[in-house]
């Protein structure tokens, strides 16, 4: 009954808005039944920016506690999923520009008055630029500035509040985000994976650089004063311990602060790969149709088999057929598998093994997420672009002019899909083991663009070909991208990997 109501409602809407003639006579034997925009209409918030307010997020913590990673992830998340105008002001970059990158640990000794004055000068310059940027050209616009430094004493934090209180509506618009790491292994990993790549240690032996950085941490630790509920009860803050193992907060209220806190609850600095794969070629791909819910072509079936072999050997360390190399040692990484609810992704992932390990873990137990469904083309579902151009030339041109914002008649836009992918990003960010997402071109363009730090305006134009796995390895300052071709060895043109699809 529900399906008939949806289909009947769609037909009525098409007639009401004058689109019924577009779908008449279309050869679409396997239509997509669900309209994600209708399913999510009650929960979608739309591009919200900073709700017209100006916020300042101030990082707090010792070196090697993930502050810069956190600052950059918050910035990208708010820009990409909430349309906020966001900028990071990293005091370390001001220090390198003004005094050079090669600063030994003694430069950070709080007992050295001359060096302390130089560091304070850098902090002031960064804060001055932050205040100038915060107002921008339009004093009424909403913006979020992120002030990235240790800010490790109450005196420093009081100075920051005094400096910027006149640039925001109230004290509640200044949000302190403190990162405390008590896990020595995590600190060691952060140093070796991130800090040794900084210009400060270029040309130094690894052990020498690690030793110097640990002494830098010791200097800051001497004067460090953590955020405290008794002393800092009037401030707005979030405290994260050991990369999100424990989180506490104070005076958090409002939409944007709430979204930031929820995001931080899923954020960590552990390195893990994220694998993106389009489904194998579908019958609609082969015919040049967009959307729909068609099954796989012969080529698509071949890719599904190749993908399973890749996952088994390269991610799970199993044999090609998914069996354990040692039957007496049934253990694998706790990798995760996500697919959409459309059959072409589920069919592509179906050859991946789901054996049970000795510890009770079910390998790659699939999570079917309707939020990962392809952009819904509405009345154009099941058409080719040639048919759309012929039947609705004005719509065809509108899409060419603004691919990000264009919404298919009775369907979705890229911006609509970005909103429904917000919860998926939280789920993927929280994973500390490998993640495999078998999805669709439009969906993977968005996920790829977010993780590599691309602006969402460019997402609709990212290349996500069929028959390829894209391996992403997010880091503090970049995201390493590796593209692996798993296509057929039997030939075929380049066009086979790039069929029309949104």
Coordinates of N, CA, C and O in Angstrom, one line a residue, residues 157-245:
X157 N 44.2 32.2 28.0 CA 42.8 32.1 27.6 C 42.0 33.3 28.0 O 41.1 33.7 27.2
X158 N 42.3 33.9 29.1 CA 41.6 35.1 29.5 C 42.0 36.3 28.6 O 41.1 37.1 28.2
X159 N 43.2 36.3 28.1 CA 43.6 37.3 27.2 C 42.9 37.1 25.8 O 42.4 38.1 25.2
X160 N 42.7 35.9 25.4 CA 42.0 35.6 24.1 C 40.5 36.2 24.3 O 40.0 36.8 23.4
X161 N 39.9 35.8 25.4 CA 38.5 36.3 25.6 C 38.4 37.8 25.5 O 37.6 38.4 24.9
X162 N 39.4 38.5 26.2 CA 39.4 39.9 26.3 C 39.6 40.5 24.9 O 39.0 41.6 24.5
X163 N 40.4 39.9 24.1 CA 40.7 40.4 22.7 C 39.5 40.3 21.8 O 39.3 41.1 20.9
X164 N 38.8 39.2 21.9 CA 37.8 38.9 20.8 C 36.3 39.1 21.3 O 35.4 39.0 20.5
X165 N 36.1 39.4 22.6 CA 34.7 39.5 23.1 C 34.0 40.6 22.3 O 32.7 40.5 22.1
X166 N 34.7 41.6 21.8 CA 34.0 42.7 21.1 C 33.6 42.3 19.7 O 32.9 43.0 19.0
X167 N 34.1 41.2 19.2 CA 33.9 40.7 17.8 C 32.8 39.7 17.7 O 32.4 39.3 16.6
X168 N 32.3 39.2 18.9 CA 31.2 38.2 18.9 C 30.1 38.7 19.7 O 30.2 39.7 20.4
X169 N 28.9 38.1 19.5 CA 27.7 38.6 20.2 C 27.8 38.4 21.7 O 27.3 39.3 22.5
X170 N 28.4 37.3 22.2 CA 28.4 37.1 23.6 C 29.6 36.1 23.9 O 30.2 35.5 23.0
X171 N 29.8 35.9 25.2 CA 30.9 35.0 25.6 C 30.6 33.6 25.2 O 31.5 32.8 24.9
X172 N 29.3 33.3 25.0 CA 28.9 31.9 24.6 C 29.3 31.6 23.2 O 29.3 30.4 22.7
X173 N 29.7 32.6 22.4 CA 30.1 32.4 21.0 C 31.6 32.1 20.9 O 32.1 31.9 19.8
X174 N 32.3 32.0 22.0 CA 33.7 31.6 22.1 C 33.7 30.2 22.7 O 33.3 30.0 23.8
X175 N 34.1 29.2 21.9 CA 34.0 27.8 22.3 C 35.5 27.3 22.4 O 36.2 27.2 21.4
X176 N 35.9 26.9 23.6 CA 37.2 26.3 23.8 C 37.1 24.8 23.6 O 36.2 24.1 24.1
X177 N 38.0 24.2 22.8 CA 38.0 22.8 22.6 C 39.4 22.3 23.0 O 40.4 22.6 22.4
X178 N 39.4 21.6 24.2 CA 40.6 21.1 24.8 C 40.9 19.6 24.5 O 39.9 18.8 24.6
X179 N 42.1 19.3 24.1 CA 42.4 17.9 23.8 C 43.5 17.5 24.8 O 44.6 18.1 24.9
X180 N 43.2 16.5 25.6 CA 44.2 15.9 26.6 C 44.5 14.5 26.2 O 43.6 13.7 25.9
X181 N 45.8 14.1 26.1 CA 46.1 12.8 25.8 C 47.0 12.2 26.9 O 48.1 12.7 27.1
X182 N 46.5 11.2 27.6 CA 47.3 10.6 28.6 C 47.9 9.3 28.1 O 48.8 8.7 28.8
X183 N 47.5 8.8 27.0 CA 48.0 7.6 26.4 C 49.4 7.8 25.7 O 49.5 8.5 24.7
X184 N 50.5 7.3 26.3 CA 51.8 7.6 25.8 C 52.0 7.0 24.4 O 52.7 7.6 23.6
X185 N 51.4 5.9 24.1 CA 51.5 5.3 22.8 C 50.8 6.2 21.7 O 51.3 6.4 20.6
X186 N 49.7 6.9 22.1 CA 49.0 7.8 21.2 C 49.9 9.0 20.9 O 50.0 9.5 19.8
X187 N 50.5 9.5 22.0 CA 51.4 10.7 21.8 C 52.6 10.3 20.9 O 52.9 11.1 20.0
X188 N 53.2 9.2 21.1 CA 54.3 8.7 20.3 C 53.9 8.6 18.8 O 54.6 9.0 17.9
X189 N 52.7 8.0 18.6 CA 52.1 7.9 17.2 C 51.9 9.3 16.6 O 52.2 9.5 15.4
X190 N 51.3 10.2 17.4 CA 51.0 11.5 16.8 C 52.3 12.2 16.4 O 52.4 12.9 15.4
X191 N 53.4 12.1 17.2 CA 54.7 12.7 16.9 C 55.2 12.1 15.6 O 55.6 12.9 14.7
X192 N 55.3 10.8 15.5 CA 56.0 10.2 14.4 C 55.1 10.3 13.1 O 55.7 10.4 12.0
X193 N 53.8 10.3 13.2 CA 53.0 10.3 12.0 C 52.7 11.7 11.5 O 52.4 11.9 10.3
X194 N 52.8 12.7 12.4 CA 52.4 14.1 12.0 C 53.6 15.1 12.2 O 54.0 15.8 11.3
X195 N 54.1 15.2 13.4 CA 55.0 16.3 13.8 C 56.3 16.1 13.0 O 57.0 17.2 12.7
X196 N 56.8 14.9 12.7 CA 58.0 14.8 12.0 C 57.9 15.3 10.5 O 59.0 15.5 9.9
X197 N 56.7 15.5 10.1 CA 56.5 16.0 8.7 C 56.5 17.5 8.6 O 56.5 18.1 7.6
X198 N 56.6 18.2 9.8 CA 56.6 19.6 9.8 C 57.9 20.2 9.3 O 58.9 19.5 9.4
X199 N 57.9 21.4 8.8 CA 59.1 22.0 8.3 C 60.2 22.1 9.5 O 61.4 22.2 9.2
X200 N 59.7 22.2 10.7 CA 60.6 22.3 11.9 C 61.7 21.2 11.9 O 62.8 21.5 12.4
X201 N 61.4 20.0 11.4 CA 62.3 18.9 11.5 C 62.8 18.4 10.2 O 63.3 17.3 10.1
X202 N 62.7 19.2 9.2 CA 63.2 18.8 7.9 C 64.7 18.6 7.9 O 65.4 19.4 8.3
X203 N 65.1 17.4 7.5 CA 66.6 17.1 7.4 C 67.1 16.4 8.7 O 68.3 16.0 8.7
X204 N 66.3 16.4 9.7 CA 66.8 15.8 11.0 C 66.5 14.3 11.0 O 65.6 13.8 10.4
X205 N 67.4 13.5 11.7 CA 67.1 12.1 11.9 C 65.9 11.9 12.7 O 65.6 12.7 13.6
X206 N 65.1 10.8 12.5 CA 63.8 10.7 13.1 C 63.9 10.7 14.7 O 63.2 11.4 15.4
X207 N 64.9 9.9 15.2 CA 65.0 9.8 16.7 C 65.4 11.2 17.3 O 64.9 11.5 18.3
X208 N 66.2 11.9 16.6 CA 66.6 13.2 17.0 C 65.5 14.2 17.1 O 65.3 14.9 18.0
X209 N 64.6 14.1 16.0 CA 63.5 15.0 15.9 C 62.5 14.6 17.0 O 61.9 15.5 17.7
X210 N 62.3 13.3 17.2 CA 61.3 12.9 18.3 C 61.8 13.3 19.7 O 61.0 13.8 20.5
X211 N 63.1 13.2 19.9 CA 63.6 13.7 21.2 C 63.4 15.2 21.4 O 63.0 15.6 22.5
X212 N 63.6 16.0 20.4 CA 63.5 17.4 20.5 C 62.0 17.8 20.7 O 61.7 18.6 21.6
X213 N 61.1 17.1 20.0 CA 59.7 17.4 20.2 C 59.2 17.0 21.6 O 58.3 17.7 22.1
X214 N 59.6 15.9 22.1 CA 59.2 15.5 23.4 C 59.7 16.6 24.5 O 59.0 16.8 25.5
X215 N 60.9 17.1 24.2 CA 61.3 18.2 25.1 C 60.5 19.5 25.0 O 60.2 20.2 26.0
X216 N 60.0 19.7 23.8 CA 59.1 20.8 23.6 C 57.8 20.6 24.4 O 57.3 21.5 25.0
X217 N 57.3 19.4 24.4 CA 56.1 19.1 25.2 C 56.4 19.3 26.6 O 55.5 19.9 27.4
X218 N 57.6 18.9 27.1 CA 57.9 19.1 28.5 C 57.9 20.6 28.9 O 57.5 20.9 30.0
X219 N 58.4 21.4 28.1 CA 58.4 22.9 28.4 C 56.9 23.4 28.6 O 56.6 24.1 29.5
X220 N 56.0 23.0 27.7 CA 54.6 23.4 27.8 C 54.0 22.8 29.0 O 53.1 23.4 29.6
X221 N 54.3 21.6 29.3 CA 53.7 20.9 30.5 C 54.0 21.6 31.8 O 53.1 21.6 32.7
X222 N 55.1 22.3 31.9 CA 55.5 23.0 33.1 C 54.4 24.0 33.5 O 54.2 24.2 34.7
X223 N 53.9 24.6 32.5 CA 52.9 25.8 32.8 C 51.5 25.4 32.4 O 50.6 26.3 32.6
X224 N 51.2 24.2 32.0 CA 49.9 23.8 31.5 C 48.8 23.8 32.6 O 49.0 23.3 33.7
X225 N 47.7 24.5 32.3 CA 46.6 24.5 33.2 C 45.3 24.1 32.5 O 44.8 24.8 31.6
X226 N 44.8 22.9 32.7 CA 43.7 22.4 32.0 C 42.4 23.2 32.3 O 42.3 23.8 33.3
X227 N 41.4 23.1 31.4 CA 40.1 23.6 31.7 C 39.5 22.9 32.9 O 39.7 21.7 33.0
X228 N 38.9 23.7 33.8 CA 38.4 23.2 35.0 C 36.9 23.7 35.2 O 36.7 24.9 35.1
X229 N 36.0 22.8 35.6 CA 34.6 23.2 35.8 C 34.5 24.2 36.9 O 33.6 25.1 36.7
X230 N 35.2 24.1 38.0 CA 35.1 25.1 39.0 C 35.6 26.5 38.6 O 34.9 27.5 38.8
X231 N 36.8 26.5 38.0 CA 37.4 27.8 37.6 C 36.8 28.4 36.3 O 36.6 29.6 36.2
X232 N 36.4 27.5 35.4 CA 36.0 28.0 34.0 C 34.5 27.8 33.8 O 34.1 27.6 32.6
X233 N 33.7 27.8 34.8 CA 32.3 27.5 34.7 C 31.6 28.5 33.8 O 30.5 28.2 33.3
X234 N 32.1 29.7 33.7 CA 31.4 30.8 32.9 C 31.8 30.7 31.4 O 31.2 31.4 30.6
X235 N 32.8 29.9 31.1 CA 33.2 29.7 29.7 C 32.5 28.6 29.0 O 31.9 27.7 29.7
X236 N 32.5 28.6 27.7 CA 31.9 27.5 26.9 C 33.0 26.6 26.4 O 34.0 27.1 25.8
X237 N 33.0 25.3 26.8 CA 34.1 24.5 26.4 C 33.7 23.0 26.2 O 32.7 22.5 26.8
X238 N 34.6 22.3 25.5 CA 34.5 20.8 25.3 C 35.9 20.3 25.6 O 36.9 20.8 25.2
X239 N 35.9 19.2 26.4 CA 37.2 18.6 26.8 C 37.2 17.2 26.3 O 36.3 16.4 26.6
X240 N 38.2 16.8 25.4 CA 38.3 15.5 24.9 C 39.5 14.8 25.5 O 40.6 15.4 25.5
X241 N 39.4 13.6 26.0 CA 40.5 12.9 26.6 C 40.8 11.6 25.7 O 39.9 10.9 25.4
X242 N 42.1 11.5 25.4 CA 42.6 10.3 24.6 C 41.7 10.1 23.3 O 41.2 9.0 23.0
X243 N 41.7 11.2 22.6 CA 41.0 11.1 21.2 C 39.6 10.8 21.3 O 39.1 10.1 20.4
X244 N 38.8 11.2 22.3 CA 37.4 11.0 22.3 C 37.0 9.8 23.2 O 35.8 9.5 23.3
X245 N 37.9 9.2 23.9 CA 37.5 8.1 24.8 C 36.6 8.7 25.9 O 35.6 8.0 26.3

